[in-house]
Amino acid sequence: PAVTRAVSDARLTCPELLHISALLRAVDRLRQHLPQDAPPLRVLEQLISQMEPATGLASRIDEAIAGEDALHDQASPQLMSLRRRIRMAQNEVKESLDRIVRSHARALQEQLVTLRGDRYVVPVKATNRGEIPGLVHDTSSSGATLFVEPLPVVALNNKIRELMGLEREEIDRILLALSG
């Protein structure tokens, strides 16, 4: 079914491409065990001998796909660059938030940086809300803690989201190319 979908220009998923790669490698191994100088006698030998080896495609799939839901950074130069830029932007946000955590320790419920909805935030005591200007993304169940995205990191968090969108587009492009 995956091959039929691929023929109609569909983008296959990582698991589908991994299954195709495994099938291609299995066919290649079976073909290596067929007698080279004699015509195939059994039905299975005849079917296997008719299959075209596609080891290049299997290799490209294996080089690009890291697992059921992930591509290797090296799947394309663009993907590698985007992921490096995402890591750099995430480090920038964390460093900026670490400075805020150190300088506003008494306003925080805990001295840590956390994620809320893909945004880096700090847990601020509700009673000290005014000490750290920013966007509130969540509150604790007790209401004693607000998860605030300080204004200095809003632009950096936006940059990360943009880069992640570009990363998703590049992943789709790679999967579509492999599917083709």
PDB file of C-alpha atoms in Angstrom, residues 56-180:
ATOM      1  CA  GLY A  56      20.791   2.726  -3.583  1.00  0.00           C
ATOM      2  CA  LEU A  57      17.292   3.660  -2.448  1.00  0.00           C
ATOM      3  CA  ALA A  58      17.588   1.485   0.663  1.00  0.00           C
ATOM      4  CA  SER A  59      20.882   3.211   1.506  1.00  0.00           C
ATOM      5  CA  ARG A  60      19.410   6.698   0.986  1.00  0.00           C
ATOM      6  CA  ILE A  61      16.461   5.848   3.248  1.00  0.00           C
ATOM      7  CA  ASP A  62      18.749   4.433   5.950  1.00  0.00           C
ATOM      8  CA  GLU A  63      21.069   7.453   5.761  1.00  0.00           C
ATOM      9  CA  ALA A  64      18.166   9.898   6.117  1.00  0.00           C
ATOM     10  CA  ILE A  65      15.847   8.223   8.624  1.00  0.00           C
ATOM     11  CA  ALA A  66      16.971   7.776  12.217  1.00  0.00           C
ATOM     12  CA  GLY A  67      13.862   6.021  13.533  1.00  0.00           C
ATOM     13  CA  GLU A  68      10.098   5.743  13.477  1.00  0.00           C
ATOM     14  CA  ASP A  69       9.597   9.505  13.867  1.00  0.00           C
ATOM     15  CA  ALA A  70      12.976  11.106  13.250  1.00  0.00           C
ATOM     16  CA  LEU A  71      15.393  12.055  10.523  1.00  0.00           C
ATOM     17  CA  HIS A  72      19.145  12.284  10.960  1.00  0.00           C
ATOM     18  CA  ASP A  73      20.525  15.818  11.035  1.00  0.00           C
ATOM     19  CA  GLN A  74      22.622  14.810   8.017  1.00  0.00           C
ATOM     20  CA  ALA A  75      19.533  13.943   5.930  1.00  0.00           C
ATOM     21  CA  SER A  76      20.187  17.223   4.103  1.00  0.00           C
ATOM     22  CA  PRO A  77      22.533  20.185   4.503  1.00  0.00           C
ATOM     23  CA  GLN A  78      19.492  22.439   5.011  1.00  0.00           C
ATOM     24  CA  LEU A  79      18.128  20.240   7.832  1.00  0.00           C
ATOM     25  CA  MET A  80      21.532  20.177   9.521  1.00  0.00           C
ATOM     26  CA  SER A  81      21.760  23.966   9.323  1.00  0.00           C
ATOM     27  CA  LEU A  82      18.231  24.491  10.647  1.00  0.00           C
ATOM     28  CA  ARG A  83      18.760  22.158  13.594  1.00  0.00           C
ATOM     29  CA  ARG A  84      22.039  23.858  14.466  1.00  0.00           C
ATOM     30  CA  ARG A  85      20.290  27.249  14.366  1.00  0.00           C
ATOM     31  CA  ILE A  86      17.452  25.906  16.568  1.00  0.00           C
ATOM     32  CA  ARG A  87      19.951  24.631  19.150  1.00  0.00           C
ATOM     33  CA  MET A  88      21.783  27.974  19.126  1.00  0.00           C
ATOM     34  CA  ALA A  89      18.515  29.915  19.583  1.00  0.00           C
ATOM     35  CA  GLN A  90      17.429  27.565  22.387  1.00  0.00           C
ATOM     36  CA  ASN A  91      20.764  28.100  24.122  1.00  0.00           C
ATOM     37  CA  GLU A  92      20.343  31.875  23.778  1.00  0.00           C
ATOM     38  CA  VAL A  93      16.897  31.684  25.381  1.00  0.00           C
ATOM     39  CA  LYS A  94      18.138  29.491  28.214  1.00  0.00           C
ATOM     40  CA  GLU A  95      21.097  31.784  28.915  1.00  0.00           C
ATOM     41  CA  SER A  96      18.829  34.831  28.949  1.00  0.00           C
ATOM     42  CA  LEU A  97      16.352  33.065  31.236  1.00  0.00           C
ATOM     43  CA  ASP A  98      19.160  31.862  33.514  1.00  0.00           C
ATOM     44  CA  ARG A  99      20.191  35.516  33.970  1.00  0.00           C
ATOM     45  CA  ILE A 100      16.585  36.439  34.779  1.00  0.00           C
ATOM     46  CA  VAL A 101      16.309  33.519  37.215  1.00  0.00           C
ATOM     47  CA  ARG A 102      19.484  34.601  39.021  1.00  0.00           C
ATOM     48  CA  SER A 103      18.517  38.272  39.204  1.00  0.00           C
ATOM     49  CA  HIS A 104      14.866  37.696  40.245  1.00  0.00           C
ATOM     50  CA  ALA A 105      15.273  34.620  42.451  1.00  0.00           C
ATOM     51  CA  ARG A 106      12.923  35.821  45.197  1.00  0.00           C
ATOM     52  CA  ALA A 107      10.085  36.454  42.706  1.00  0.00           C
ATOM     53  CA  LEU A 108      10.222  32.873  41.433  1.00  0.00           C
ATOM     54  CA  GLN A 109       8.459  29.834  42.803  1.00  0.00           C
ATOM     55  CA  GLU A 110      11.503  27.757  41.784  1.00  0.00           C
ATOM     56  CA  GLN A 111      14.762  28.691  40.138  1.00  0.00           C
ATOM     57  CA  LEU A 112      14.275  26.784  36.920  1.00  0.00           C
ATOM     58  CA  VAL A 113      13.403  27.213  33.269  1.00  0.00           C
ATOM     59  CA  THR A 114      10.587  25.119  31.836  1.00  0.00           C
ATOM     60  CA  LEU A 115       8.518  24.730  28.672  1.00  0.00           C
ATOM     61  CA  ARG A 116       4.866  25.611  28.245  1.00  0.00           C
ATOM     62  CA  GLY A 117       3.418  25.154  24.779  1.00  0.00           C
ATOM     63  CA  ASP A 118       6.854  25.110  23.117  1.00  0.00           C
ATOM     64  CA  ARG A 119       7.752  28.397  24.822  1.00  0.00           C
ATOM     65  CA  TYR A 120      10.476  28.741  27.445  1.00  0.00           C
ATOM     66  CA  VAL A 121       9.048  30.223  30.654  1.00  0.00           C
ATOM     67  CA  VAL A 122       9.888  30.731  34.328  1.00  0.00           C
ATOM     68  CA  PRO A 123       7.601  29.901  37.310  1.00  0.00           C
ATOM     69  CA  VAL A 124       6.735  33.206  39.007  1.00  0.00           C
ATOM     70  CA  LYS A 125       4.938  33.495  42.343  1.00  0.00           C
ATOM     71  CA  ALA A 126       1.516  34.970  41.638  1.00  0.00           C
ATOM     72  CA  THR A 127       2.082  37.506  44.404  1.00  0.00           C
ATOM     73  CA  ASN A 128       5.218  38.769  42.596  1.00  0.00           C
ATOM     74  CA  ARG A 129       3.717  38.901  39.076  1.00  0.00           C
ATOM     75  CA  GLY A 130       4.715  42.508  38.468  1.00  0.00           C
ATOM     76  CA  GLU A 131       8.424  41.903  39.056  1.00  0.00           C
ATOM     77  CA  ILE A 132       8.953  40.004  35.795  1.00  0.00           C
ATOM     78  CA  PRO A 133       7.127  41.628  32.882  1.00  0.00           C
ATOM     79  CA  GLY A 134       6.069  39.152  30.254  1.00  0.00           C
ATOM     80  CA  LEU A 135       3.374  36.916  28.844  1.00  0.00           C
ATOM     81  CA  VAL A 136       1.584  34.445  31.123  1.00  0.00           C
ATOM     82  CA  HIS A 137       1.267  31.079  29.375  1.00  0.00           C
ATOM     83  CA  ASP A 138      -0.124  28.946  32.181  1.00  0.00           C
ATOM     84  CA  THR A 139      -0.945  28.857  35.874  1.00  0.00           C
ATOM     85  CA  SER A 140      -0.505  26.104  38.430  1.00  0.00           C
ATOM     86  CA  SER A 141      -3.587  24.237  39.629  1.00  0.00           C
ATOM     87  CA  SER A 142      -3.375  26.077  42.949  1.00  0.00           C
ATOM     88  CA  GLY A 143      -3.033  29.456  41.229  1.00  0.00           C
ATOM     89  CA  ALA A 144       0.077  30.239  43.278  1.00  0.00           C
ATOM     90  CA  THR A 145       2.422  29.985  40.284  1.00  0.00           C
ATOM     91  CA  LEU A 146       2.287  31.745  36.922  1.00  0.00           C
ATOM     92  CA  PHE A 147       4.404  30.478  34.049  1.00  0.00           C
ATOM     93  CA  VAL A 148       5.708  33.678  32.514  1.00  0.00           C
ATOM     94  CA  GLU A 149       7.599  34.207  29.292  1.00  0.00           C
ATOM     95  CA  PRO A 150       9.704  37.273  30.105  1.00  0.00           C
ATOM     96  CA  LEU A 151       9.571  40.005  27.468  1.00  0.00           C
ATOM     97  CA  PRO A 152      13.318  39.813  26.689  1.00  0.00           C
ATOM     98  CA  VAL A 153      12.903  36.225  25.392  1.00  0.00           C
ATOM     99  CA  VAL A 154       9.654  36.613  23.410  1.00  0.00           C
ATOM    100  CA  ALA A 155      11.496  37.435  20.173  1.00  0.00           C
ATOM    101  CA  LEU A 156      13.935  34.554  20.719  1.00  0.00           C
ATOM    102  CA  ASN A 157      11.078  32.109  21.358  1.00  0.00           C
ATOM    103  CA  ASN A 158       9.394  33.399  18.181  1.00  0.00           C
ATOM    104  CA  LYS A 159      12.627  32.763  16.265  1.00  0.00           C
ATOM    105  CA  ILE A 160      12.717  29.179  17.568  1.00  0.00           C
ATOM    106  CA  ARG A 161       9.114  28.596  16.441  1.00  0.00           C
ATOM    107  CA  GLU A 162       9.896  29.987  12.987  1.00  0.00           C
ATOM    108  CA  LEU A 163      12.951  27.757  12.661  1.00  0.00           C
ATOM    109  CA  MET A 164      10.944  24.732  13.810  1.00  0.00           C
ATOM    110  CA  GLY A 165       8.374  25.493  11.096  1.00  0.00           C
ATOM    111  CA  LEU A 166      11.159  25.587   8.508  1.00  0.00           C
ATOM    112  CA  GLU A 167      12.506  22.319   9.949  1.00  0.00           C
ATOM    113  CA  ARG A 168       9.074  20.656   9.504  1.00  0.00           C
ATOM    114  CA  GLU A 169       8.949  21.904   5.895  1.00  0.00           C
ATOM    115  CA  GLU A 170      12.430  20.497   5.200  1.00  0.00           C
ATOM    116  CA  ILE A 171      11.486  17.155   6.763  1.00  0.00           C
ATOM    117  CA  ASP A 172       8.386  17.018   4.547  1.00  0.00           C
ATOM    118  CA  ARG A 173      10.527  17.849   1.501  1.00  0.00           C
ATOM    119  CA  ILE A 174      13.014  15.064   2.329  1.00  0.00           C
ATOM    120  CA  LEU A 175      10.264  12.492   2.929  1.00  0.00           C
ATOM    121  CA  LEU A 176       8.552  13.486  -0.312  1.00  0.00           C
ATOM    122  CA  ALA A 177      11.849  13.139  -2.222  1.00  0.00           C
ATOM    123  CA  LEU A 178      12.471   9.689  -0.708  1.00  0.00           C
ATOM    124  CA  SER A 179       8.896   8.693  -1.470  1.00  0.00           C
ATOM    125  CA  GLY A 180       9.400   9.680  -5.103  1.00  0.00           C
TER     126      GLY A 180
END
